[in-house]
mmCIF file of C-alpha atoms and ligand atoms in Angstrom:
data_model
loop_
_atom_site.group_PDB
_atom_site.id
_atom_site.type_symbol
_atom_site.label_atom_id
_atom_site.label_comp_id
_atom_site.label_asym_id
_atom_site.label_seq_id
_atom_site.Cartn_x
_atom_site.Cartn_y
_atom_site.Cartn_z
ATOM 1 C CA UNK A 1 138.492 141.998 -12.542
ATOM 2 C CA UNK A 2 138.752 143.250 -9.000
ATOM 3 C CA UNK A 3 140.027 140.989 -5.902
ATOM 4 C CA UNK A 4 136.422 142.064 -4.691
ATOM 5 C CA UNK A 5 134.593 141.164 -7.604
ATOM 6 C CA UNK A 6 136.557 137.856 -7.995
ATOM 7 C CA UNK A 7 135.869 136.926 -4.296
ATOM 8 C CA UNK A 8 132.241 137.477 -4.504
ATOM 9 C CA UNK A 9 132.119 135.721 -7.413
ATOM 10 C CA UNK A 10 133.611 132.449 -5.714
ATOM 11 C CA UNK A 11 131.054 132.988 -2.751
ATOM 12 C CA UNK A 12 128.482 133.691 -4.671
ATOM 13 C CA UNK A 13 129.195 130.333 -7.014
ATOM 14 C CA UNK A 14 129.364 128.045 -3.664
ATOM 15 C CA UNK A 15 126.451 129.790 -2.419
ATOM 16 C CA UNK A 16 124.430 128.500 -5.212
ATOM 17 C CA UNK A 17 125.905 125.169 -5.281
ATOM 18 C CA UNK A 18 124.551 124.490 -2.124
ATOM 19 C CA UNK A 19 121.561 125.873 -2.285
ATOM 20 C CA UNK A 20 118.577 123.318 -2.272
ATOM 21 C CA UNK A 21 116.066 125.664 -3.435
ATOM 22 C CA UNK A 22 116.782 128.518 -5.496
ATOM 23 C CA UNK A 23 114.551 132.005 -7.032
ATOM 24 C CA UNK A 24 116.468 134.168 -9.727
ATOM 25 C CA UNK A 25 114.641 137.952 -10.385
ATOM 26 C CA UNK A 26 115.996 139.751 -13.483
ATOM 27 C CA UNK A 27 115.216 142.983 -14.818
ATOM 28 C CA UNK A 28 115.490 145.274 -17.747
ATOM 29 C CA UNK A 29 119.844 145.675 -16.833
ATOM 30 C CA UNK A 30 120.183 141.232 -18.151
ATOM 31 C CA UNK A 31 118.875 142.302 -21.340
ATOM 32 C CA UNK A 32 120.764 145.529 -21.697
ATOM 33 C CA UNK A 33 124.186 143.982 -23.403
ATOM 34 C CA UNK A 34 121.633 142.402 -25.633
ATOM 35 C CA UNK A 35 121.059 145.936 -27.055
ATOM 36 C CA UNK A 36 117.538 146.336 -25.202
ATOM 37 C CA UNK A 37 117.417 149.846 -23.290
ATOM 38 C CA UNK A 38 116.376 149.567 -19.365
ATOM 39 C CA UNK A 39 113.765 151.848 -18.190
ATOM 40 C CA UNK A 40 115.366 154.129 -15.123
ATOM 41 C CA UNK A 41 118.432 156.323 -16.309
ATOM 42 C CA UNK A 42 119.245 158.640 -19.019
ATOM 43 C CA UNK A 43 119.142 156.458 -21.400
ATOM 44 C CA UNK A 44 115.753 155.300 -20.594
ATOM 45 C CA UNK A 45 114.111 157.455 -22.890
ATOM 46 C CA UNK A 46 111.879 157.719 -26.234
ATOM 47 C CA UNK A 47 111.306 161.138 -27.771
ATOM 48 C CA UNK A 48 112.023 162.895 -24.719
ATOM 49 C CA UNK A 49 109.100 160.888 -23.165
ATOM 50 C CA UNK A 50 109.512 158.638 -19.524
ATOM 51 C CA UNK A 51 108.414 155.219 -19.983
ATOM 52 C CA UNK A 52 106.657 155.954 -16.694
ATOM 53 C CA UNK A 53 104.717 158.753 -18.601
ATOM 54 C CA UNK A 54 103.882 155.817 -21.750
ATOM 55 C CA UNK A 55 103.449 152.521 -19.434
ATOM 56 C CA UNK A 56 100.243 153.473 -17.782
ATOM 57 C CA UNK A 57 96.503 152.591 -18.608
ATOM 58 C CA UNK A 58 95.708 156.609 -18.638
ATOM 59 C CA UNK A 59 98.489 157.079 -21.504
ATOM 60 C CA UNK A 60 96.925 154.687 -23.756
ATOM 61 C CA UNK A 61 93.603 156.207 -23.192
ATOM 62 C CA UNK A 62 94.520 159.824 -23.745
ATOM 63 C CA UNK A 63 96.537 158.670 -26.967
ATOM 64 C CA UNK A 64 96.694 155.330 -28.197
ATOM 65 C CA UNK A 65 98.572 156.239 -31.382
ATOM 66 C CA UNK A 66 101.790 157.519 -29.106
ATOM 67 C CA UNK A 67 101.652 154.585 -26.931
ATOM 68 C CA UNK A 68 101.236 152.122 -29.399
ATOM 69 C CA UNK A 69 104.041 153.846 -31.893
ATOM 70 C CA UNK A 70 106.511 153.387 -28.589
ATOM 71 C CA UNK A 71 105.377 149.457 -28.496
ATOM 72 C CA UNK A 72 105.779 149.066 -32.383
ATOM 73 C CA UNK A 73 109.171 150.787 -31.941
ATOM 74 C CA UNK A 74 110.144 148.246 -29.010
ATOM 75 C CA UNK A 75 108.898 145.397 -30.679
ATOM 76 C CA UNK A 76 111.341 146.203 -33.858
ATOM 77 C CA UNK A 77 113.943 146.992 -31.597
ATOM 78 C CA UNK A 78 113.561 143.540 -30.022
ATOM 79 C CA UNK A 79 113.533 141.366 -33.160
ATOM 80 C CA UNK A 80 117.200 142.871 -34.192
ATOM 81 C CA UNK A 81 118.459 141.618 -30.228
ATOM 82 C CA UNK A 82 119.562 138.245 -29.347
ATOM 83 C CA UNK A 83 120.057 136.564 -26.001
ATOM 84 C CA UNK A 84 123.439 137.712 -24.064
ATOM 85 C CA UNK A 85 125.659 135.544 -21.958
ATOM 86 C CA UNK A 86 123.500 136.303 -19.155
ATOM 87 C CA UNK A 87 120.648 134.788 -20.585
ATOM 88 C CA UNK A 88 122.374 132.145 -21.427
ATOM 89 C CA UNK A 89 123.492 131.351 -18.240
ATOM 90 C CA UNK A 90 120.195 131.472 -16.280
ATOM 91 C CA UNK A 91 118.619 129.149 -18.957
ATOM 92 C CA UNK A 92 122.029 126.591 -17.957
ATOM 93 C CA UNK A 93 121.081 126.925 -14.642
ATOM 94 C CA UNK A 94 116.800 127.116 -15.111
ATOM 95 C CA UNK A 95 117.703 123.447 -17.743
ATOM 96 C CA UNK A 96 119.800 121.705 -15.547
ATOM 97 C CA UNK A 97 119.083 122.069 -11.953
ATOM 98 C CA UNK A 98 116.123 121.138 -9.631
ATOM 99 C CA UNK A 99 114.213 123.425 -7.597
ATOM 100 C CA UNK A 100 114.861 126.812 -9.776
ATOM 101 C CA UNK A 101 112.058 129.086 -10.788
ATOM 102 C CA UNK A 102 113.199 131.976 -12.852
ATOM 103 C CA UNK A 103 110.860 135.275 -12.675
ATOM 104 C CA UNK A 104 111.760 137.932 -14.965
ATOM 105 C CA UNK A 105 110.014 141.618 -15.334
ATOM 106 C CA UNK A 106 111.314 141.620 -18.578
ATOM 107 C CA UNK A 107 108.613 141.444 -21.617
ATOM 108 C CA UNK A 108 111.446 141.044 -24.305
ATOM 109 C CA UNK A 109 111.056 137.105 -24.307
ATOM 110 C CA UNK A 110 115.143 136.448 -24.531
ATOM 111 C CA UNK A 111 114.743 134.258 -21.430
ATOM 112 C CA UNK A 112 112.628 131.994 -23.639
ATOM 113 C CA UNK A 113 114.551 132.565 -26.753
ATOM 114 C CA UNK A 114 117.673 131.587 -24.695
ATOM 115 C CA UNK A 115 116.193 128.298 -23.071
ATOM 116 C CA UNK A 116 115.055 127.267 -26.582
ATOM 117 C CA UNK A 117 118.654 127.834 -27.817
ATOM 118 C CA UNK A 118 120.125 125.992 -24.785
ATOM 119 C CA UNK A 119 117.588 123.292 -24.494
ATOM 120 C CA UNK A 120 118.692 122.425 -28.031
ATOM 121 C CA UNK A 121 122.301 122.208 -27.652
ATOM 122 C CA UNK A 122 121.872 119.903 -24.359
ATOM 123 C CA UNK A 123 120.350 117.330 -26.220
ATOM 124 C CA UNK A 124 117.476 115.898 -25.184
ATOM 125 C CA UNK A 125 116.055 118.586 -22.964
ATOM 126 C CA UNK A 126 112.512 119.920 -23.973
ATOM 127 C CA UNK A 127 112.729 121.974 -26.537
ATOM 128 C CA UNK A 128 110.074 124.413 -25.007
ATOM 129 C CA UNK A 129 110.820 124.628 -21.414
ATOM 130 C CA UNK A 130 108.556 126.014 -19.737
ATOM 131 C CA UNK A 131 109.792 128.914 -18.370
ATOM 132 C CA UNK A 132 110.498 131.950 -17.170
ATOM 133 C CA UNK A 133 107.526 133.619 -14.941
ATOM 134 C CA UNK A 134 107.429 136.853 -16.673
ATOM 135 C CA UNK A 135 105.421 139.006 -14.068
ATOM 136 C CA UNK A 136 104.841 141.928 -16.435
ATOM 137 C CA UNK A 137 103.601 140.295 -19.642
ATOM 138 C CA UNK A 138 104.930 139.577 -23.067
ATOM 139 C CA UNK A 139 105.341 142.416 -25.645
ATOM 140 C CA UNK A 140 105.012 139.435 -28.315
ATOM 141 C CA UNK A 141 101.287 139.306 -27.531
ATOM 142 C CA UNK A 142 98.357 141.311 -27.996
ATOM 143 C CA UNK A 143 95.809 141.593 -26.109
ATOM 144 C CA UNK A 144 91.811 143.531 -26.272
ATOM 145 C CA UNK A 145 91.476 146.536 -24.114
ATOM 146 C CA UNK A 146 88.079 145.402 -24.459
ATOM 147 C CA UNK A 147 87.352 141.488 -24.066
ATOM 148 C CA UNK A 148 90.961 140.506 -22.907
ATOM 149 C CA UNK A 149 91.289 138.641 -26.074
ATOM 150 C CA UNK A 150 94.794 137.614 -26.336
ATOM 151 C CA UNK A 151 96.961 137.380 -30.274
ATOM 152 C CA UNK A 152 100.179 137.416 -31.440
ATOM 153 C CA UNK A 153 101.372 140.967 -31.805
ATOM 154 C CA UNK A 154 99.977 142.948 -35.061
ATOM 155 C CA UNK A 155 102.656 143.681 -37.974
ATOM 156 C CA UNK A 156 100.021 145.812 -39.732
ATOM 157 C CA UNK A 157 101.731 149.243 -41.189
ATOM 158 C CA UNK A 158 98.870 151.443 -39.834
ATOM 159 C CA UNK A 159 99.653 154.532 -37.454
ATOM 160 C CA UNK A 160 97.492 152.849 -34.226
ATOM 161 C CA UNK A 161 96.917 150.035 -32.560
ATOM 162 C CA UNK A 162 93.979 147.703 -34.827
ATOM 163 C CA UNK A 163 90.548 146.835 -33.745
ATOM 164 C CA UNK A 164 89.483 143.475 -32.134
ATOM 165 C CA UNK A 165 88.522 140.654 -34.299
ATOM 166 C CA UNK A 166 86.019 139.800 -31.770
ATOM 167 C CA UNK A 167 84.483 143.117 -30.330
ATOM 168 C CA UNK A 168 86.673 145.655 -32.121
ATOM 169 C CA UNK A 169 87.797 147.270 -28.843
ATOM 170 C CA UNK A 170 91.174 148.970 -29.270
ATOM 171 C CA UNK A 171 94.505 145.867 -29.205
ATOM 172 C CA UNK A 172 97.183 146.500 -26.420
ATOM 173 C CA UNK A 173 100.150 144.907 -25.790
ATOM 174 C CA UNK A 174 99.731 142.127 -23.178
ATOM 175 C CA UNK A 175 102.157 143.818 -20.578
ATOM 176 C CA UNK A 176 101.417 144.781 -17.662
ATOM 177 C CA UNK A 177 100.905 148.785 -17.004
ATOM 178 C CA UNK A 178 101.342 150.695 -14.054
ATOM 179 C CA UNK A 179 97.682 150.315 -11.813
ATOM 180 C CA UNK A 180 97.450 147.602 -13.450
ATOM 181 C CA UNK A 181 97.373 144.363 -11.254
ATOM 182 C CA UNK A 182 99.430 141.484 -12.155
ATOM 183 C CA UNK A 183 98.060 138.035 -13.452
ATOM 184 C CA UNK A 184 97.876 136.549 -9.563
ATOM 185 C CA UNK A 185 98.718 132.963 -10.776
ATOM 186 C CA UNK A 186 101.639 134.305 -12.127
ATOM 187 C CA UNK A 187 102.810 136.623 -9.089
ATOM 188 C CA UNK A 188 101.676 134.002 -6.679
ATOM 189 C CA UNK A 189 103.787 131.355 -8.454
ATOM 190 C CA UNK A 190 106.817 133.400 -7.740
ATOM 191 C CA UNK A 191 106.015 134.850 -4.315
ATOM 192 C CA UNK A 192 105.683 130.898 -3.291
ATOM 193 C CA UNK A 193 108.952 129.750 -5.037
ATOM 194 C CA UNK A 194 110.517 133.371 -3.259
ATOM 195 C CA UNK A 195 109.589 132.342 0.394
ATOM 196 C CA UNK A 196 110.907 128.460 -0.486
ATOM 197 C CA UNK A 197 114.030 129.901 -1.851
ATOM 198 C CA UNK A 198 117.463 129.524 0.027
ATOM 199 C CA UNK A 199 119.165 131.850 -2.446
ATOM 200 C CA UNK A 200 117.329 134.495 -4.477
ATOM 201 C CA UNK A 201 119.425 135.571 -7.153
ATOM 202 C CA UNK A 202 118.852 139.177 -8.463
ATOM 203 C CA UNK A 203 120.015 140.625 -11.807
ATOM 204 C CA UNK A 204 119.450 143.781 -13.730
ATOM 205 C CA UNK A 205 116.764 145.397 -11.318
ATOM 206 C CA UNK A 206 116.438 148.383 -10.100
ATOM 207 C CA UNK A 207 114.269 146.912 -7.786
ATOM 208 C CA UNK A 208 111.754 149.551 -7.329
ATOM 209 C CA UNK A 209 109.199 148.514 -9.214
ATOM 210 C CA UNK A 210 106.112 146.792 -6.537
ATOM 211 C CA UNK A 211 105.108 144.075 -6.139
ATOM 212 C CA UNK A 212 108.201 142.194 -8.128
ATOM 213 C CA UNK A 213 110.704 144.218 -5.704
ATOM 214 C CA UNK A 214 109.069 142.614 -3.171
ATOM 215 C CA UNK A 215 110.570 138.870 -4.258
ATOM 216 C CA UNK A 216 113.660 138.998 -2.801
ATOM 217 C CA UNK A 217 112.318 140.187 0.813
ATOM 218 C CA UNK A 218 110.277 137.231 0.763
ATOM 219 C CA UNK A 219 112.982 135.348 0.625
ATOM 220 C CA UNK A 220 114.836 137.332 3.511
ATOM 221 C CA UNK A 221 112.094 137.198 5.920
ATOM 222 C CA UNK A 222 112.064 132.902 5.191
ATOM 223 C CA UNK A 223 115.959 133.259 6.211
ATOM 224 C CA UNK A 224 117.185 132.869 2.885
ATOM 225 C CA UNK A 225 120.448 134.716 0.930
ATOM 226 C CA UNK A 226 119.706 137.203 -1.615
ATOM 227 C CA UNK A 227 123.023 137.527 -3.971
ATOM 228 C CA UNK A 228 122.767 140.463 -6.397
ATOM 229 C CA UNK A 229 124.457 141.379 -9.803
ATOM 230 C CA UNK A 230 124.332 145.056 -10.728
ATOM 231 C CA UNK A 231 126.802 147.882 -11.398
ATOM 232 C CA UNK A 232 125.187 150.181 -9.412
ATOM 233 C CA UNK A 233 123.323 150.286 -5.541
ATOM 234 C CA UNK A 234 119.787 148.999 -5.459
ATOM 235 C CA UNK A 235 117.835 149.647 -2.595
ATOM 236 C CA UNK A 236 118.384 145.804 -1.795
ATOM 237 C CA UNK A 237 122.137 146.311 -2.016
ATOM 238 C CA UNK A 238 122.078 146.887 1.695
ATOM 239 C CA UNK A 239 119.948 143.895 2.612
ATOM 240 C CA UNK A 240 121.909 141.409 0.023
ATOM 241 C CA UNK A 241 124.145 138.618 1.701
ATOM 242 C CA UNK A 242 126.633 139.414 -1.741
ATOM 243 C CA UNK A 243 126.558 141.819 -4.000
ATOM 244 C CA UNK A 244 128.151 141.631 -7.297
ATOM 245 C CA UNK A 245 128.938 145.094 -8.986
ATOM 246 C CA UNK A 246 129.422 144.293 -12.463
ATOM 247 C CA UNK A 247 127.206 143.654 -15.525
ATOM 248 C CA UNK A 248 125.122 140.146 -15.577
ATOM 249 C CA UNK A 249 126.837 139.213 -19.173
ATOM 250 C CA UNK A 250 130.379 139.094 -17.356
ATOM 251 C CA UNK A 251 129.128 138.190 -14.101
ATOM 252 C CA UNK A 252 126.252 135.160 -14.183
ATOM 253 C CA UNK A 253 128.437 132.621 -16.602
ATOM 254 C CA UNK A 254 131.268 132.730 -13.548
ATOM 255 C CA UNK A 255 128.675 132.057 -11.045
ATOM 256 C CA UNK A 256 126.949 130.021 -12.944
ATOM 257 C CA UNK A 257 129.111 126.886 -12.943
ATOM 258 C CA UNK A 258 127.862 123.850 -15.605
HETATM 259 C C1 BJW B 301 122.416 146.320 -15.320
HETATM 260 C C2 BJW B 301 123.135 146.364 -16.522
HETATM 261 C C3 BJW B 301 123.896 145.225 -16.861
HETATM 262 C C4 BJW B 301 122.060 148.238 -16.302
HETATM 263 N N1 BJW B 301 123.917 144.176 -16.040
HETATM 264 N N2 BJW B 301 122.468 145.268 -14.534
HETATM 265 C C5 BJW B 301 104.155 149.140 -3.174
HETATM 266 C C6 BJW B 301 104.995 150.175 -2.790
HETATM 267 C C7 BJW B 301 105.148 151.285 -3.626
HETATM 268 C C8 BJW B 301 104.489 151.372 -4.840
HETATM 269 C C9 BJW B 301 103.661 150.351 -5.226
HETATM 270 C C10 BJW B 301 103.501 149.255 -4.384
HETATM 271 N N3 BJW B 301 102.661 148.369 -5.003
HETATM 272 C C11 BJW B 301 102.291 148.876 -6.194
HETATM 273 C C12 BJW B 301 102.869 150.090 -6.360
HETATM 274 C C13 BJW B 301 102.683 150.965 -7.572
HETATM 275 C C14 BJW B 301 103.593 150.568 -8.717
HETATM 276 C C15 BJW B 301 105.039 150.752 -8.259
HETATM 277 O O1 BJW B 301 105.721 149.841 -7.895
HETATM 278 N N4 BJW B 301 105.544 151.968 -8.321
HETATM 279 C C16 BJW B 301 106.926 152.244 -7.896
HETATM 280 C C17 BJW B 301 107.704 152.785 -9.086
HETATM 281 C C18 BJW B 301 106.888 153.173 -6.724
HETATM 282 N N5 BJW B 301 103.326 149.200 -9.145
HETATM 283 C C19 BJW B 301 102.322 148.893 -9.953
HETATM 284 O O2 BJW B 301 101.555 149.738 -10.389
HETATM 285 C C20 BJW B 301 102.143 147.426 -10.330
HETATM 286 N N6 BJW B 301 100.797 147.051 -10.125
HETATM 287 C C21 BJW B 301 100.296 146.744 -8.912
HETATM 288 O O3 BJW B 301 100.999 146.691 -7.930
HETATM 289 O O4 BJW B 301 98.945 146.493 -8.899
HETATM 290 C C22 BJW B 301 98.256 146.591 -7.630
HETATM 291 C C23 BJW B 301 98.002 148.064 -7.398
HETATM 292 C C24 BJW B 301 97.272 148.782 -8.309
HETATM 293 C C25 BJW B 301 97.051 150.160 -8.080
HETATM 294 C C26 BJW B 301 97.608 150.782 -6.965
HETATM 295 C C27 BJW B 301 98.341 150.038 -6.058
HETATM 296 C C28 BJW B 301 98.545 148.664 -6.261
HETATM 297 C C29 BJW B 301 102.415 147.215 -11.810
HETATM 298 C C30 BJW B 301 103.812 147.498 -12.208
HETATM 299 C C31 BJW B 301 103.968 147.305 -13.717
HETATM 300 C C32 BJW B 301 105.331 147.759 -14.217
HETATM 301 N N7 BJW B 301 105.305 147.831 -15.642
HETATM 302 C C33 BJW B 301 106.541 148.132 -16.365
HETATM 303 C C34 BJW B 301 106.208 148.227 -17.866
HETATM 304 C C35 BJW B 301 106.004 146.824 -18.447
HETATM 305 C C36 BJW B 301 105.637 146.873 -19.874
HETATM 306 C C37 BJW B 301 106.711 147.434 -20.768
HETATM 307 O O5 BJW B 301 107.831 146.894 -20.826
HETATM 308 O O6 BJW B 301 106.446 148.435 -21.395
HETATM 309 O O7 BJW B 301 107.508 147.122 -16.105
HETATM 310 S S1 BJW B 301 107.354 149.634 -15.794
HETATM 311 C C38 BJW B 301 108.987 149.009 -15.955
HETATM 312 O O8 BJW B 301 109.603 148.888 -14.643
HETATM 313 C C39 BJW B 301 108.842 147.589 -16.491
HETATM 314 C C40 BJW B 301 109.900 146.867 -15.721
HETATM 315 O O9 BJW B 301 109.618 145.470 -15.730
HETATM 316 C C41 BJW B 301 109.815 147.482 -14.368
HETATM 317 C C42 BJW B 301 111.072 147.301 -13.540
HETATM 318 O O10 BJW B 301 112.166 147.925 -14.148
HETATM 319 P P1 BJW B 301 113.599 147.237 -14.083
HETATM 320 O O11 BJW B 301 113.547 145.945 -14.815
HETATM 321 O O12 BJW B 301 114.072 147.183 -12.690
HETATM 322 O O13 BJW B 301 114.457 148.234 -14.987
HETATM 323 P P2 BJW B 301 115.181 149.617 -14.580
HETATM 324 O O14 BJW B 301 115.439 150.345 -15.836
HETATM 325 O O15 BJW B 301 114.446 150.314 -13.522
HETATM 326 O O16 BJW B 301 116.561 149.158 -13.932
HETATM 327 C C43 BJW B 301 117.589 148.541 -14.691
HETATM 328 C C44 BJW B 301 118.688 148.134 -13.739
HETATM 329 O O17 BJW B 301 119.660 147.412 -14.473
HETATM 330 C C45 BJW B 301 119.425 149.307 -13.080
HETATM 331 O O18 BJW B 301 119.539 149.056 -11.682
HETATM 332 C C46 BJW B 301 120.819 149.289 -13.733
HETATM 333 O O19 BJW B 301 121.853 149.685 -12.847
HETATM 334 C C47 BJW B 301 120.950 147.840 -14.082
HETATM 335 N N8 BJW B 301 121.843 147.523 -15.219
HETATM 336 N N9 BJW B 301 122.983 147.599 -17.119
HETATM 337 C C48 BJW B 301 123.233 144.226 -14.900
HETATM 338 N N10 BJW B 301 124.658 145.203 -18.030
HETATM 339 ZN ZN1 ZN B 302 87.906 142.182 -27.917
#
């Protein structure tokens, strides 16, 4: 490990230890050691398609079979993935500290899966915490393009996504599309906890994506530190009090202290 690296790591430990109130942000990079591919980058594709040509409202419209073959393909992708280190940190942290609210773009639900894990080995912790705020849905769940009907997400074997039990309108996954506006309990909850925060902890984001992005600059207009993990520049890199260039498997368990 670099002296750099090392020395950020201390800060950034301390920084958190003394933090009363604390946000953490994590994107699609946490779950990437997990075996979950991130969005942005060259590896960020399916069939030569851009998930910023699949994730929209208009793509499931023109073809629903495509879009919905790219969610079945996630969703079995998903299942084979387990929580990381990183995950496994955050949940520490989220299970065992006051004041924490963890809000995650991610719709892979290895937040959850981690805080179940982590809950159970702390005994007598809940064994379904309730959290993280995850901004951009769950691919778990479906839900009706039609009545907003939400279900667990279909295992059926045919080619497109299956009608409504209710008002057979077309299923979707219950994520949250580009256009689309985010659940504004949800995105409230977390742009409150991001202007309360001292520290707002950033991981795995290439924080582009409005109005999550926005978190941590909540946070920096209340006077609070943002500290961010990444192995590449962000356009919050310049704004961050630290910033941590490594991956969030190696880095979040050292500043993470139990
Ligand atoms: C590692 C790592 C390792 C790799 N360790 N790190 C204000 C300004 C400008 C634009 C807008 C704005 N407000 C709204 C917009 C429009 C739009 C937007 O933001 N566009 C920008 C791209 C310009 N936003 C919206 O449309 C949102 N809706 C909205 O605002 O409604 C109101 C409205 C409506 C209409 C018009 C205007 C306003 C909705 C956004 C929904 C995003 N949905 C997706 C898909 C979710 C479902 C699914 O999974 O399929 O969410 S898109 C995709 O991007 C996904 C992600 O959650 C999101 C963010 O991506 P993330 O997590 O940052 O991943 P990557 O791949 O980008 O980055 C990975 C990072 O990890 C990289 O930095 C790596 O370096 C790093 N990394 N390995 C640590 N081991
Ligand atoms: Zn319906």
């Amino acid at each position: 490990m670099s002296e750099a690296l090392s020395d950020g790591i201390a800060r950034a430990s301390s920084l958190l230890d003394e933090a009363e109130s604390v946000v953490v942000l994590t994107g699609a990079g946490v779950s990437a050691e997990s075996g979950v591919p991130t969005f942005r980058g060259d590896e960020g594709l399916w069939r030569s398609y851009r998930p910023e040509e699949l994730a929209t409202p208009e793509a499931f419209e023109r073809d629903p079979v495509l879009v919905w073959e790219w969610y079945q393909w996630r969703r079995s992708l998903i299942a084979d993935c387990a929580p990381n280190p990183g995950h496994q940190a955050l949940a520490r942290l989220a299970l065992l500290r006051e004041r924490i609210t963890l809000v995650t773009q991610n719709v892979d639900g290895l937040h959850h899966r981690a805080a179940r894990a982590e809950a159970a080995r702390l005994a007598g912790q809940s064994p379904e915490p309730a959290f993280p705020l995850e901004v951009h849905g769950a691919i778990h769940r479906d839900r009706c393009s039609g009545c907003g009907h939400r279900t667990d997400a279909a295992t059926g074997e045919e080619p497109g996504p299956p009608p409504c039990s209710i008002c057979r309108a077309l299923l979707r996954p219950d994520v949250v599309w580009f256009g689309e506006t985010l659940d504004p309990s949800v995105i409230g909850a977390a742009q409150e906890a991001a202007s309360a925060a001292d520290v707002c902890l950033v991981a795995g984001t290439s924080a582009l994506v409005h109005p999550a992005a926005g978190l941590p600059w909540l946070t920096i207009r209340a006077g609070g530190a943002v500290v961010e993990v990444n192995p590449d520049e962000t356009p919050l890199t310049g704004a961050a009090e630290i910033s941590l260039r490594g991956r969030s498997g190696h880095v979040l368990p050292r500043i993470i202290r139990d």
